[in-house]
Amino acid sequence: MRTPLVLGNWKMHGSQAFARALAEAVRARAEAFPGVELGVCPPYVMLPIVAKALDGSRVALGAQNVSEFGEGAYTGEISAGMLKDLGCTHVLVGHFERRQIFAESPVQVVQKLVAAHTAGLVPVLCVGETLAERQAGTTSRVIEAQLQPLLGHPEAAALLVGAIIAYEPVWAIGTGETASPAQAQAVHQDIRKLVAGRAPEAARSLRILYGGSVKPGNATELFAMPDIDGGLIGGAALKAEDFCAIAEAAASKRS
Ligand code: PEP
């Protein structure tokens, strides 16, 4: 049995006061879902304030991005070691906004995953197809190409232990449109099979999150799918009530 994880991606929203209040509100509700892992990924500059608000709680702290480099003259970058030092346990790598707006390549994304793994962080590798790719029937090929740099890495089996993959169809991110449970399950199953081809042990315990307009109203049916192990939540993570209603849906997967 894989423990469901519900992870909030706050993106570039809020102020220090907003971040503190949101973290405290999530923390206050988190005890109600002991069977679900919960985490939040605030903007970098809010990590210390959120770390303080979550200190001693069961809500994990994550970052939204990380440098592929360890240390040095990389102006504007944040290393995995710095994130660890701030109390982060998780970090997103290859979110579609990073790939699309900031032109991160699949190879660079895996370098970031390696940097996170090396520092002892749990990397959450995001993959997903665009609407045009889905309509062209190339979803599986696109996902396979995004996973290839990881699966082809000489240390793939070790890198996959404890790692998390988030399937986020680009057409569903922030659009209000969600993949149907059957559409999402099909891709999650494909991802698990691809991983099993390289690391069968890791594939069984690999948590694959679904992301893309998950809301309290659609979370239960998505999380009911056998290969969906929780969610990566954007917009709905900015309201503690919605985020925790989604966590409640994940809790019902276990019972
Ligand atoms: C995301 O950006 O990771 C995401 C899933 O966003 P939303 O839930 O708003 O679609």
mmCIF file of N, CA and C and ligand atoms in Angstrom, residues 9 11 95 168 172-174 211-213 232-235, ligand 1:
data_model
loop_
_atom_site.group_PDB
_atom_site.id
_atom_site.type_symbol
_atom_site.label_atom_id
_atom_site.label_comp_id
_atom_site.label_asym_id
_atom_site.label_seq_id
_atom_site.Cartn_x
_atom_site.Cartn_y
_atom_site.Cartn_z
ATOM 1 N N ASN A 9 1.374 23.327 -4.556
ATOM 2 C CA ASN A 9 2.341 24.175 -5.263
ATOM 3 C C ASN A 9 1.781 25.596 -5.259
ATOM 4 N N LYS A 11 3.137 28.264 -6.224
ATOM 5 C CA LYS A 11 3.658 29.075 -7.335
ATOM 6 C C LYS A 11 4.129 30.452 -6.831
ATOM 7 N N HIS A 95 8.565 21.130 -13.464
ATOM 8 C CA HIS A 95 7.174 21.571 -13.616
ATOM 9 C C HIS A 95 7.025 22.160 -15.016
ATOM 10 N N GLU A 168 1.092 15.653 -14.965
ATOM 11 C CA GLU A 168 0.298 16.868 -15.059
ATOM 12 C C GLU A 168 0.066 17.207 -16.529
ATOM 13 N N ALA A 172 -4.485 20.732 -18.535
ATOM 14 C CA ALA A 172 -5.327 20.720 -17.336
ATOM 15 C C ALA A 172 -4.777 21.632 -16.243
ATOM 16 N N ILE A 173 -3.553 22.143 -16.436
ATOM 17 C CA ILE A 173 -2.937 22.945 -15.366
ATOM 18 C C ILE A 173 -3.515 24.358 -15.375
ATOM 19 N N GLY A 174 -4.208 24.682 -14.311
ATOM 20 C CA GLY A 174 -4.741 26.033 -14.135
ATOM 21 C C GLY A 174 -5.862 26.385 -15.097
ATOM 22 N N GLY A 211 -1.779 15.861 -11.269
ATOM 23 C CA GLY A 211 -1.934 17.308 -11.108
ATOM 24 C C GLY A 211 -2.613 17.902 -12.322
ATOM 25 N N GLY A 212 -3.445 18.896 -12.085
ATOM 26 C CA GLY A 212 -4.147 19.557 -13.190
ATOM 27 C C GLY A 212 -5.579 19.818 -12.781
ATOM 28 N N SER A 213 -5.806 21.013 -12.185
ATOM 29 C CA SER A 213 -7.156 21.424 -11.777
ATOM 30 C C SER A 213 -7.840 20.426 -10.852
ATOM 31 N N LEU A 232 -0.820 16.698 -6.979
ATOM 32 C CA LEU A 232 -0.037 17.936 -6.929
ATOM 33 C C LEU A 232 -1.045 19.041 -7.239
ATOM 34 N N ILE A 233 -1.209 19.919 -6.277
ATOM 35 C CA ILE A 233 -2.333 20.852 -6.310
ATOM 36 C C ILE A 233 -1.834 22.281 -6.471
ATOM 37 N N GLY A 234 -2.316 22.984 -7.499
ATOM 38 C CA GLY A 234 -1.916 24.376 -7.704
ATOM 39 C C GLY A 234 -2.925 25.322 -7.070
ATOM 40 N N GLY A 235 -3.855 25.817 -7.877
ATOM 41 C CA GLY A 235 -4.814 26.834 -7.433
ATOM 42 C C GLY A 235 -5.513 26.496 -6.122
HETATM 43 C C1 PEP B 1 0.248 22.820 -10.957
HETATM 44 O O1 PEP B 1 0.617 23.883 -11.423
HETATM 45 O O2 PEP B 1 1.089 21.991 -10.552
HETATM 46 C C2 PEP B 1 -1.183 22.556 -10.890
HETATM 47 C C3 PEP B 1 -1.576 21.318 -10.786
HETATM 48 O O3 PEP B 1 -2.006 23.648 -10.958
HETATM 49 P P1 PEP B 1 -3.622 23.627 -10.877
HETATM 50 O O4 PEP B 1 -4.023 22.698 -9.757
HETATM 51 O O5 PEP B 1 -4.002 25.048 -10.593
HETATM 52 O O6 PEP B 1 -4.108 23.133 -12.187
#
